[in-house]
Amino acid sequence: MLFPLAINAQKSDEIFRAAGSPHNPKVQISFNRYYTSEGLAALGKKIADAHPNLVKRQSIGKSAFGKDIWMLAITNYKVGDADRKPGFYVDGNIHSNEIQGGEISIYTAWYLTENFGDNDYITKMLNDRVFYIVPTINPDARNNYMKEPNTGSSPRSGMIPLDDDRDGLFDEDGYDDLDGDGSITQMRRKSPNGTMIIDPTDPRKMIGVGPDDVVTAQRYEFLGSEGIDNDGDGRINEDTHGYYDPNRDWGWKWQPDYIQRGAYKYPFSLPENRAVADFVLKHPNIAGAQSFHNSGGMILRGPGAQEDLSTYNRQDIRIYDAIGKKGEKMIPGYRYLTVYKDLYSVFGGELDWFYGSRGVYTFTNEIFTPFAYYKDKNGGRNQTYDFDKDLLMNDAFTSWKTFNHPTYGEVEIGGFKKNFGRATPGFLLEEEAHRNMAFTFYHAYHMPNLSIPTIEEKKLSGGLKEITVSIQNDRLMPTHASQDLKYKITRPDYVSISGVNVIAGMHVLDDDFNVTEEQKTNPAKMRVANIPGNSIIKIRWIVKGNSKYTITVDSAKGGVVTKKSN
């Protein structure tokens, strides 16, 4: 009898650690593949179970078809109050086929937890900040894309059907996987009037011919994606996998479907987005956010539409620019762009809701660019065939084969599979995840970081004392974005003193010329509208009594800092 040998993880003395990688991971994950919604959930649970002092896992809601939307809250729970640390929100996969965000999110959670205690940068990050990571906010649609026949671009959105051709019927004539390979590829047919021939240098390719070209090779015509006339109306694929778009559903400058295709009934009518919004509203400590889409290699900021241009003022755009331009360096081939100006108009988008409604600095990264094929900025999509042959060993292409079509007769079916083009190839996926994660960390690093560097005392007559406190924010982001200040989204920051009898409290407007502004009501708890980035503000009190006192800075997005007198 033969018994299979047990296959165990490699021992530590069999491994030489590569720079930038975890020392000895408790959770082993392969980042050269994609995971279903259930797969992502299982990985999240493994990470949470392996690191109970760093991860709290919870469902923030249910999808349209009842799947849990899992979130990992990651911080050092032994240091400080997790709910009072500056929070950074991450999500991916709002669109079904834009799958890389799930793996990048899981990679981020894995990297944070596995490097804590070994890497000083990560350790300090988790001591000071909390990350809220939702790998997929659209679990139903993720599974549909992966498990059902689809193109690389379908279904793009949610799982509530949309009447694409507005005939009152839903998906009555969608794609059909005629060859049963799980991908919707292309159909072609031999035709004397066709405008395409097979490329003599590569039988996978079709090349065009002009009306005056002398052609002796077999001509072909393209018939579109795989499909048949399911509803007997004489058309094929005219109502193909249309679904409402979750990224047109957010409650900021929302527009109905007849103005912007894809919008559903009203803002937050889709349960997945509503679950995210409810979570964010309960966590005013969230100061930064990142959403992962695909594709094109872009780092995007709002506004989504020109009509919303005034929302983003110059002061906040400088912060966006600093982070976005750093991202271009960190992720080669990516471009930092503005949605409405460089792409198209989006109303009711996630980017604008996070910033416009919550005052949270937010980016969307469009994952993967053809630059990655040969690291050549002049390459692009024309290199897909070469890349498949040279580096994927022809794994991304379904070879042409004949099929007896009920309408067209004998056709040929073939083309690139749904997991190629928009989705990052496996051997490049971990690099993509790491670079985008590092950009996320840079963004999170520049959330407010408050400290009390100095406390100055000055004796006055009558047993009184003047106490001047400096509060420093040494990162790019203020405690309140301009949008936050404009609409008073988040409460003011508070700087308070305890242990003494406070006679007066004031903001120091100009220390050199001793210009101050008194707060006459409750001076022991000074209200501060904002602590700008890379700046110091000063608060002054006139007090009487005890020489021992405590200063506390309490900011919704900047955290809580205390310092005792000497």
Coordinates of C-alpha atoms in Angstrom, one line a residue:
M1 CA 0.0 0.0 0.0
L2 CA 1.2 3.5 -0.8
F3 CA 0.6 6.4 1.7
P4 CA 0.9 10.0 0.5
L5 CA 3.7 12.0 2.2
A6 CA 2.6 14.9 4.4
I7 CA 3.5 18.2 2.9
N8 CA 4.4 20.8 5.5
A9 CA 5.4 24.4 5.4
Q10 CA 9.0 25.0 4.9
K11 CA 11.2 25.5 8.0
S12 CA 12.7 28.8 8.8
D13 CA 16.2 27.5 8.3
E14 CA 15.3 26.7 4.7
I15 CA 14.4 30.3 3.8
F16 CA 16.5 33.4 3.2
R17 CA 14.2 36.4 3.7
A18 CA 13.8 38.9 0.8
A19 CA 13.9 42.6 1.7
G20 CA 10.5 44.0 2.4
S21 CA 8.8 40.7 3.1
P22 CA 7.5 39.3 6.5
H23 CA 10.0 37.5 8.7
N24 CA 8.0 34.4 9.5
P25 CA 4.4 34.6 8.4
K26 CA 1.8 32.9 10.6
V27 CA -0.6 32.8 7.6
Q28 CA 0.7 31.5 4.3
I29 CA -1.1 33.1 1.3
S30 CA -0.3 32.8 -2.4
F31 CA -0.7 36.2 -4.1
N32 CA -0.4 34.9 -7.7
R33 CA -4.1 34.1 -7.9
Y34 CA -7.6 35.4 -7.3
Y35 CA -10.0 34.3 -4.6
T36 CA -13.8 34.1 -4.7
S37 CA -15.9 36.0 -2.1
E38 CA -15.8 32.9 0.1
G39 CA -12.0 32.6 -0.5
L40 CA -11.4 36.2 0.6
A41 CA -13.6 35.7 3.7
A42 CA -11.7 32.6 4.6
L43 CA -8.4 34.4 4.3
G44 CA -9.6 37.3 6.4
K45 CA -10.7 34.8 9.1
K46 CA -7.3 33.1 9.1
I47 CA -5.6 36.5 9.5
A48 CA -7.9 37.5 12.3
D49 CA -7.5 34.2 14.1
A50 CA -3.7 34.3 13.8
H51 CA -3.5 37.9 15.1
P52 CA -6.2 38.4 17.8
N53 CA -4.4 41.3 19.3
L54 CA -4.3 43.2 16.0
V55 CA -7.4 42.2 14.1
K56 CA -11.2 42.4 14.8
R57 CA -13.3 40.9 12.1
Q58 CA -16.9 41.8 11.6
S59 CA -19.7 41.8 9.0
I60 CA -20.7 45.4 8.3
G61 CA -23.9 44.3 6.4
K62 CA -25.4 42.0 3.8
S63 CA -25.2 42.1 0.1
A64 CA -28.3 42.0 -2.2
F65 CA -28.2 38.2 -2.1
G66 CA -27.5 37.9 1.6
K67 CA -23.7 37.5 1.7
D68 CA -21.7 39.1 4.6
I69 CA -19.6 42.1 3.8
W70 CA -16.5 41.4 5.9
M71 CA -14.4 44.1 7.4
L72 CA -11.0 43.7 9.2
A73 CA -10.3 46.4 11.7
I74 CA -6.5 46.3 12.2
T75 CA -4.5 48.2 14.9
N76 CA -2.5 47.4 18.1
Y77 CA -5.4 47.0 20.4
K78 CA -3.0 47.0 23.4
V79 CA -2.1 50.6 22.8
G80 CA -4.8 53.3 23.1
D81 CA -8.4 53.3 22.2
A82 CA -8.8 51.9 18.7
D83 CA -12.0 54.0 18.1
R84 CA -10.1 57.2 18.9
K85 CA -7.1 56.6 16.6
P86 CA -7.0 58.3 13.2
G87 CA -8.7 55.8 10.9
F88 CA -8.0 54.8 7.3
Y89 CA -10.7 53.0 5.2
V90 CA -9.8 50.6 2.4
D91 CA -12.1 48.8 0.0
G92 CA -12.0 47.0 -3.3
N93 CA -14.1 45.3 -6.0
I94 CA -17.1 47.6 -6.0
H95 CA -17.4 46.5 -9.7
S96 CA -17.7 42.8 -10.2
N97 CA -14.9 42.4 -12.8
E98 CA -12.6 44.8 -11.1
I99 CA -11.2 42.1 -8.9
Q100 CA -7.6 43.1 -7.9
G101 CA -8.9 45.3 -5.1
G102 CA -9.8 42.1 -3.1
E103 CA -6.3 40.7 -3.3
I104 CA -4.7 44.1 -2.6
S105 CA -6.9 44.6 0.4
I106 CA -6.1 41.1 1.8
Y107 CA -2.4 41.6 1.0
T108 CA -2.5 44.9 3.0
A109 CA -4.1 43.2 6.0
W110 CA -1.7 40.3 5.8
Y111 CA 1.4 42.6 5.5
L112 CA 0.3 44.8 8.4
T113 CA -0.2 41.9 10.7
E114 CA 2.7 39.8 9.7
N115 CA 5.2 42.7 10.0
F116 CA 4.0 44.1 13.2
G117 CA 6.8 43.9 15.8
D118 CA 9.5 43.3 13.2
N119 CA 9.2 46.4 11.1
D120 CA 9.4 49.7 12.9
Y121 CA 7.4 51.6 10.3
I122 CA 4.5 49.1 10.4
T123 CA 4.6 48.8 14.2
K124 CA 4.4 52.5 14.7
M125 CA 1.6 52.7 12.1
L126 CA -0.5 50.2 14.0
N127 CA 0.3 51.8 17.4
D128 CA -1.0 55.2 16.1
R129 CA -3.6 54.3 13.5
V130 CA -6.4 51.9 12.7
F131 CA -7.1 50.4 9.3
Y132 CA -10.6 49.4 8.3
I133 CA -10.2 47.0 5.3
V134 CA -13.2 45.6 3.3
P135 CA -11.7 43.4 0.6
T136 CA -14.9 43.2 -1.5
I137 CA -18.0 45.4 -1.1
N138 CA -19.7 43.5 -3.9
P139 CA -19.4 39.8 -3.0
D140 CA -22.4 38.7 -5.2
A141 CA -21.0 40.3 -8.3
R142 CA -17.5 39.1 -7.7
N143 CA -18.6 35.5 -7.6
N144 CA -20.8 36.0 -10.7
Y145 CA -17.8 37.4 -12.7
M146 CA -15.6 34.5 -11.5
K147 CA -18.0 31.6 -11.6
E148 CA -20.3 32.4 -14.5
P149 CA -19.5 32.9 -18.2
N150 CA -18.4 36.5 -18.7
T151 CA -16.2 38.8 -20.7
G152 CA -13.3 40.6 -19.1
S153 CA -15.8 43.6 -18.7
S154 CA -19.0 41.9 -17.6
P155 CA -20.9 42.1 -15.4
R156 CA -19.2 45.4 -14.5
S157 CA -21.5 46.4 -11.7
G158 CA -23.9 45.0 -9.1
M159 CA -26.3 42.1 -9.3
I160 CA -29.6 44.0 -9.6
P161 CA -30.5 43.8 -13.3
L162 CA -30.8 46.8 -15.5
D163 CA -32.9 46.9 -18.7
D164 CA -30.1 47.9 -21.1
D165 CA -32.3 48.3 -24.2
R166 CA -35.3 49.7 -22.2
D167 CA -37.8 47.3 -23.6
G168 CA -39.2 46.4 -20.2
L169 CA -37.3 43.1 -20.0
F170 CA -34.1 42.2 -18.1
D171 CA -31.3 40.2 -19.5
E172 CA -33.5 38.3 -21.9
D173 CA -30.8 38.0 -24.5
G174 CA -27.4 38.1 -22.7
Y175 CA -24.1 36.4 -23.5
D176 CA -24.0 32.7 -24.1
D177 CA -20.9 30.6 -23.5
L178 CA -21.1 28.5 -26.6
D179 CA -17.9 26.6 -26.2
G180 CA -18.3 26.1 -22.4
D181 CA -14.9 27.4 -21.4
G182 CA -16.3 29.9 -18.8
S183 CA -15.2 33.0 -20.8
I184 CA -17.2 34.9 -23.4
T185 CA -14.8 35.4 -26.3
Q186 CA -15.4 36.4 -29.9
M187 CA -17.2 34.9 -33.0
R188 CA -15.9 35.2 -36.5
R189 CA -17.2 33.8 -39.8
K190 CA -15.7 33.2 -43.2
S191 CA -17.1 35.8 -45.7
P192 CA -16.0 36.9 -49.2
N193 CA -16.9 40.4 -48.1
G194 CA -15.1 40.3 -44.8
T195 CA -12.7 43.0 -43.9
M196 CA -10.3 40.9 -41.8
I197 CA -7.8 38.1 -42.5
I198 CA -5.7 35.9 -40.3
D199 CA -2.3 37.4 -39.6
P200 CA 0.2 35.2 -41.4
T201 CA 2.7 35.7 -38.6
D202 CA 0.3 34.7 -35.8
P203 CA -2.8 32.6 -36.3
R204 CA -4.4 34.1 -33.2
K205 CA -4.5 37.6 -34.7
M206 CA -6.8 39.2 -37.2
I207 CA -5.6 42.1 -39.3
G208 CA -7.7 44.5 -41.3
V209 CA -7.7 44.8 -45.1
G210 CA -8.7 47.8 -47.1
P211 CA -11.2 47.9 -50.0
D212 CA -8.5 48.2 -52.6
D213 CA -6.1 45.6 -51.2
V214 CA -5.5 42.6 -53.3
V215 CA -6.2 39.6 -50.9
T216 CA -5.8 36.0 -51.7
A217 CA -6.2 34.8 -48.1
Q218 CA -9.6 33.8 -46.6
R219 CA -11.6 36.8 -45.5
Y220 CA -13.5 36.9 -42.2
E221 CA -16.1 39.1 -40.6
F222 CA -16.4 39.6 -36.8
L223 CA -19.8 38.8 -35.4
G224 CA -19.2 40.1 -31.8
S225 CA -19.2 38.2 -28.6
E226 CA -20.4 34.7 -28.1
G227 CA -24.2 34.5 -28.1
I228 CA -27.4 33.4 -29.7
D229 CA -30.8 34.9 -30.2
N230 CA -32.5 33.7 -27.0
D231 CA -35.7 35.8 -27.3
G232 CA -36.3 35.3 -31.1
D233 CA -36.2 39.0 -32.0
G234 CA -33.6 38.6 -34.7
R235 CA -30.8 40.2 -32.6
I236 CA -28.0 38.8 -30.5
N237 CA -26.5 40.1 -27.3
E238 CA -28.6 43.3 -27.4
D239 CA -29.4 43.1 -23.7
T240 CA -26.2 41.9 -22.3
H241 CA -25.6 41.5 -18.6
G242 CA -26.7 45.0 -17.6
Y243 CA -26.7 45.8 -13.9
Y244 CA -27.1 48.9 -11.8
D245 CA -23.7 50.5 -11.1
P246 CA -22.8 50.7 -7.4
N247 CA -20.5 53.6 -8.1
R248 CA -23.4 55.8 -9.2
D249 CA -25.3 55.1 -6.0
W250 CA -23.5 57.2 -3.4
G251 CA -25.3 60.2 -1.8
W252 CA -23.3 63.1 -3.3
K253 CA -24.5 64.9 -6.4
W254 CA -26.5 61.8 -7.3
Q255 CA -28.4 61.8 -10.6
P256 CA -31.2 59.4 -11.7
D257 CA -30.8 56.7 -14.3
Y258 CA -32.3 58.6 -17.2
I259 CA -29.5 61.2 -16.7
Q260 CA -26.7 58.9 -15.8
R261 CA -27.0 55.2 -16.8
G262 CA -26.5 52.9 -14.0
A263 CA -28.1 54.8 -11.1
Y264 CA -30.6 52.9 -9.1
K265 CA -33.7 54.1 -7.3
Y266 CA -32.3 56.8 -5.0
P267 CA -28.9 57.4 -3.2
F268 CA -27.9 54.4 -1.2
S269 CA -30.6 52.2 -2.6
L270 CA -28.1 49.4 -3.0
P271 CA -27.5 47.5 0.3
E272 CA -23.8 47.1 -0.1
N273 CA -23.1 50.9 -0.4
R274 CA -25.5 51.6 2.4
A275 CA -23.6 49.2 4.7
V276 CA -20.4 51.0 3.9
A277 CA -22.0 54.4 4.5
D278 CA -23.5 53.4 7.8
F279 CA -20.1 52.1 9.0
V280 CA -18.3 55.3 7.9
L281 CA -20.9 57.5 9.6
K282 CA -20.3 55.6 12.9
H283 CA -16.6 56.2 12.6
P284 CA -15.8 59.9 12.5
N285 CA -12.2 59.1 13.1
I286 CA -11.8 58.1 9.5
A287 CA -9.5 60.7 7.9
G288 CA -8.3 58.9 4.7
A289 CA -9.7 56.4 2.3
Q290 CA -8.7 54.3 -0.6
S291 CA -10.8 52.4 -3.1
F292 CA -9.4 49.9 -5.7
H293 CA -10.8 49.5 -9.2
N294 CA -9.4 48.4 -12.5
S295 CA -8.0 49.2 -15.0
G296 CA -5.7 51.7 -16.8
G297 CA -3.0 52.4 -14.2
M298 CA -4.5 55.6 -12.6
I299 CA -4.5 57.3 -9.3
L300 CA -7.8 59.2 -9.3
R301 CA -9.1 62.0 -7.2
G302 CA -12.4 63.9 -7.5
P303 CA -14.4 65.8 -8.4
G304 CA -16.3 63.3 -10.5
A305 CA -18.1 66.0 -12.4
Q306 CA -17.3 69.6 -13.4
E307 CA -20.5 70.7 -11.7
D308 CA -18.7 69.7 -8.4
L309 CA -15.5 71.6 -9.1
S310 CA -16.0 74.2 -6.4
T311 CA -16.1 71.5 -3.7
Y312 CA -12.4 70.8 -4.0
N313 CA -10.6 74.0 -3.0
R314 CA -7.0 74.9 -3.6
Q315 CA -5.7 74.1 -0.1
D316 CA -7.0 70.5 -0.2
I317 CA -5.9 70.0 -3.8
R318 CA -2.3 70.7 -2.7
I319 CA -2.6 67.8 -0.3
Y320 CA -4.1 65.6 -2.9
D321 CA -1.4 66.6 -5.4
A322 CA 1.5 65.9 -2.9
I323 CA 0.2 62.3 -2.2
G324 CA -0.9 61.6 -5.8
K325 CA 2.4 62.6 -7.4
K326 CA 4.3 60.6 -4.8
G327 CA 2.1 57.7 -6.0
E328 CA 3.2 58.1 -9.6
K329 CA 6.8 57.5 -8.4
M330 CA 5.8 54.5 -6.2
I331 CA 3.8 52.8 -8.9
P332 CA 5.6 53.0 -12.3
G333 CA 3.3 53.4 -15.2
Y334 CA 0.5 54.9 -13.2
R335 CA -0.8 58.5 -13.7
Y336 CA -2.3 60.8 -11.2
L337 CA -5.5 62.2 -12.7
T338 CA -8.8 64.0 -11.9
V339 CA -11.9 62.0 -12.8
Y340 CA -14.0 64.7 -14.6
K341 CA -11.1 66.4 -16.3
D342 CA -9.2 63.4 -17.5
L343 CA -11.8 60.7 -17.9
Y344 CA -15.6 61.3 -17.8
S345 CA -18.3 62.6 -15.5
V346 CA -19.4 60.5 -12.5
F347 CA -22.3 61.6 -10.3
G348 CA -23.0 59.7 -7.1
G349 CA -19.4 58.3 -7.0
E350 CA -17.7 56.9 -3.9
L351 CA -14.7 59.3 -4.2
D352 CA -17.0 62.4 -4.0
W353 CA -19.2 61.0 -1.2
F354 CA -16.2 60.3 1.1
Y355 CA -14.7 63.8 0.5
G356 CA -17.8 65.9 -0.1
S357 CA -20.0 64.4 2.5
R358 CA -17.5 63.3 5.1
G359 CA -14.4 65.5 4.5
V360 CA -12.2 62.4 4.0
Y361 CA -9.2 62.6 1.6
T362 CA -9.9 59.7 -0.8
F363 CA -8.2 58.2 -3.9
T364 CA -9.4 55.5 -6.3
N365 CA -6.6 53.5 -8.0
E366 CA -7.4 51.9 -11.3
I367 CA -5.3 48.8 -11.1
F368 CA -3.1 47.5 -13.9
T369 CA -1.7 49.1 -17.0
P370 CA -0.2 47.6 -20.2
F371 CA 3.0 49.3 -19.2
A372 CA 3.5 46.2 -17.0
Y373 CA 3.7 43.8 -20.0
Y374 CA 7.3 44.9 -20.9
K375 CA 7.8 47.9 -18.6
D376 CA 7.6 50.0 -21.8
K377 CA 5.7 53.2 -21.8
N378 CA 5.4 53.0 -25.6
G379 CA 4.0 49.5 -25.5
G380 CA 0.4 49.2 -24.5
R381 CA -2.4 47.0 -25.8
N382 CA -0.6 46.2 -29.1
Q383 CA 1.7 44.0 -27.1
T384 CA -1.0 41.7 -25.6
Y385 CA -0.4 38.9 -28.1
D386 CA 3.4 39.0 -27.7
F387 CA 3.0 39.1 -23.9
D388 CA 0.7 36.1 -23.9
K389 CA 3.1 34.1 -26.0
D390 CA 6.4 35.3 -24.4
L391 CA 5.4 35.4 -20.7
L392 CA 2.2 33.4 -20.3
M393 CA 3.0 30.6 -22.7
N394 CA -0.3 31.2 -24.6
D395 CA -2.4 30.6 -21.5
A396 CA -4.6 33.7 -21.9
F397 CA -6.0 33.0 -25.3
T398 CA -8.7 30.5 -26.4
S399 CA -7.7 29.1 -29.8
W400 CA -10.2 29.5 -32.6
K401 CA -12.5 26.5 -33.1
T402 CA -15.5 25.9 -35.2
F403 CA -19.1 26.0 -33.9
N404 CA -22.4 25.4 -35.7
H405 CA -24.3 28.6 -34.8
P406 CA -28.1 28.4 -35.1
T407 CA -28.3 31.7 -36.9
Y408 CA -24.9 32.3 -38.5
G409 CA -24.1 28.7 -39.5
E410 CA -20.5 27.7 -39.2
V411 CA -18.5 30.2 -37.2
E412 CA -15.3 30.2 -35.3
I413 CA -15.0 31.0 -31.6
G414 CA -11.9 32.3 -29.9
G415 CA -10.1 35.2 -28.3
F416 CA -8.6 36.3 -25.0
K417 CA -10.1 34.9 -21.8
K418 CA -11.9 36.9 -19.2
N419 CA -9.0 36.7 -16.8
F420 CA -6.7 38.7 -19.1
G421 CA -6.6 42.3 -20.1
R422 CA -8.1 44.0 -17.1
A423 CA -7.0 41.5 -14.5
T424 CA -3.3 41.5 -13.5
P425 CA -1.5 38.3 -14.6
G426 CA -0.6 36.1 -11.7
F427 CA 3.2 36.6 -11.6
L428 CA 2.7 40.4 -11.6
L429 CA -0.1 40.4 -9.0
E430 CA 2.0 40.5 -5.8
E431 CA 4.1 43.4 -7.1
E432 CA 0.9 45.3 -8.0
A433 CA -0.5 44.6 -4.5
H434 CA 2.7 45.7 -2.8
R435 CA 3.1 48.9 -4.7
N436 CA -0.5 49.9 -4.2
M437 CA -0.4 49.0 -0.6
A438 CA 2.7 51.1 -0.1
F439 CA 0.9 54.0 -1.6
T440 CA -2.0 53.4 0.8
F441 CA 0.5 53.5 3.7
Y442 CA 2.0 56.7 2.5
H443 CA -1.5 58.2 2.4
A444 CA -2.3 56.8 5.9
Y445 CA 1.0 58.1 7.2
H446 CA 0.0 61.6 6.3
M447 CA -3.2 61.6 8.3
P448 CA -3.0 64.0 11.3
N449 CA -0.3 63.2 13.8
L450 CA -0.7 65.3 16.9
S451 CA 1.7 66.0 19.8
I452 CA 2.4 68.5 22.6
P453 CA 6.0 69.4 22.1
T454 CA 6.2 72.3 24.7
I455 CA 4.4 73.6 27.7
E456 CA 5.6 77.1 28.8
E457 CA 4.8 78.6 32.2
K458 CA 5.0 82.2 33.3
K459 CA 4.3 83.5 36.8
L460 CA 1.9 86.5 37.1
S461 CA 0.9 88.6 40.1
G462 CA -1.8 87.6 42.6
G463 CA -0.8 83.9 42.6
L464 CA -1.8 83.5 38.9
K465 CA 0.1 81.6 36.3
E466 CA 0.2 81.8 32.5
I467 CA 0.4 78.4 30.7
T468 CA 1.0 78.3 27.0
V469 CA 0.7 75.0 25.2
S470 CA 2.0 74.2 21.7
I471 CA 0.0 71.5 19.7
Q472 CA 1.9 70.2 16.7
N473 CA 0.6 68.4 13.6
D474 CA 3.6 67.1 11.7
R475 CA 1.8 65.5 8.7
L476 CA 0.2 66.8 5.5
M477 CA -3.4 66.5 6.4
P478 CA -5.2 68.9 8.8
T479 CA -7.6 67.6 11.4
H480 CA -10.4 69.1 9.3
A481 CA -10.4 69.2 5.5
S482 CA -11.7 72.4 3.9
Q483 CA -15.0 70.7 3.0
D484 CA -15.3 69.6 6.7
L485 CA -14.8 73.1 7.9
K486 CA -17.2 74.5 5.4
Y487 CA -20.1 72.3 6.4
K488 CA -19.0 71.5 10.0
I489 CA -19.1 67.8 9.3
T490 CA -16.9 66.9 12.2
R491 CA -17.0 68.4 15.7
P492 CA -14.2 70.9 16.6
D493 CA -11.0 69.7 18.2
Y494 CA -10.7 70.3 21.9
V495 CA -7.7 71.3 23.9
S496 CA -8.3 71.1 27.7
I497 CA -6.5 71.5 30.9
S498 CA -7.4 69.7 34.2
G499 CA -6.1 70.0 37.8
V500 CA -6.1 73.7 38.1
N501 CA -8.6 76.5 38.4
V502 CA -8.9 78.2 35.0
I503 CA -9.4 81.9 35.1
A504 CA -9.3 82.6 31.3
G505 CA -8.5 80.7 28.1
M506 CA -7.4 82.0 24.7
H507 CA -6.2 81.1 21.3
V508 CA -2.7 82.6 20.5
L509 CA -3.1 84.2 17.1
D510 CA 0.4 85.8 17.0
D511 CA 2.9 84.9 19.6
D512 CA 5.4 87.5 18.6
F513 CA 2.9 90.4 19.0
N514 CA 1.0 88.7 21.8
V515 CA -2.3 88.7 19.8
T516 CA -4.9 86.4 21.4
E517 CA -8.6 85.6 21.1
E518 CA -10.4 84.7 24.3
Q519 CA -12.9 81.9 24.7
K520 CA -15.2 83.2 27.4
T521 CA -17.4 80.1 27.8
N522 CA -15.8 77.0 29.5
P523 CA -12.2 78.2 29.0
A524 CA -10.8 75.0 30.5
K525 CA -11.9 73.2 27.3
M526 CA -10.8 75.3 24.3
R527 CA -12.6 74.7 21.0
V528 CA -10.2 74.6 18.0
A529 CA -11.7 74.7 14.5
N530 CA -8.7 73.0 12.9
I531 CA -5.1 72.0 13.4
P532 CA -3.5 72.5 9.9
G533 CA -1.0 70.1 8.5
N534 CA 2.7 70.7 9.2
S535 CA 1.9 73.4 11.7
I536 CA 1.8 74.4 15.3
I537 CA -1.0 76.1 17.1
K538 CA -0.9 77.6 20.6
I539 CA -3.4 77.7 23.4
R540 CA -2.9 79.9 26.5
W541 CA -4.6 79.8 29.9
I542 CA -4.5 82.0 33.0
V543 CA -4.8 79.6 36.0
K544 CA -4.7 79.6 39.7
G545 CA -3.9 76.8 42.1
N546 CA -2.2 73.4 41.8
S547 CA 1.2 73.2 40.0
K548 CA 0.3 69.7 38.7
Y549 CA -2.0 69.6 35.7
T550 CA -2.8 67.6 32.6
I551 CA -3.2 68.8 29.0
T552 CA -5.4 66.8 26.6
V553 CA -5.8 67.3 22.9
D554 CA -9.0 65.5 21.6
S555 CA -9.5 65.4 17.9
A556 CA -12.0 63.2 16.0
K557 CA -9.7 62.6 13.1
G558 CA -6.4 63.4 14.9
G559 CA -6.7 61.2 17.9
V560 CA -6.2 61.9 21.6
V561 CA -2.9 63.1 23.1
T562 CA -2.2 63.9 26.7
K563 CA 0.8 65.5 28.6
K564 CA 1.3 66.1 32.2
S565 CA 3.1 69.1 33.7
N566 CA 6.6 68.5 35.1

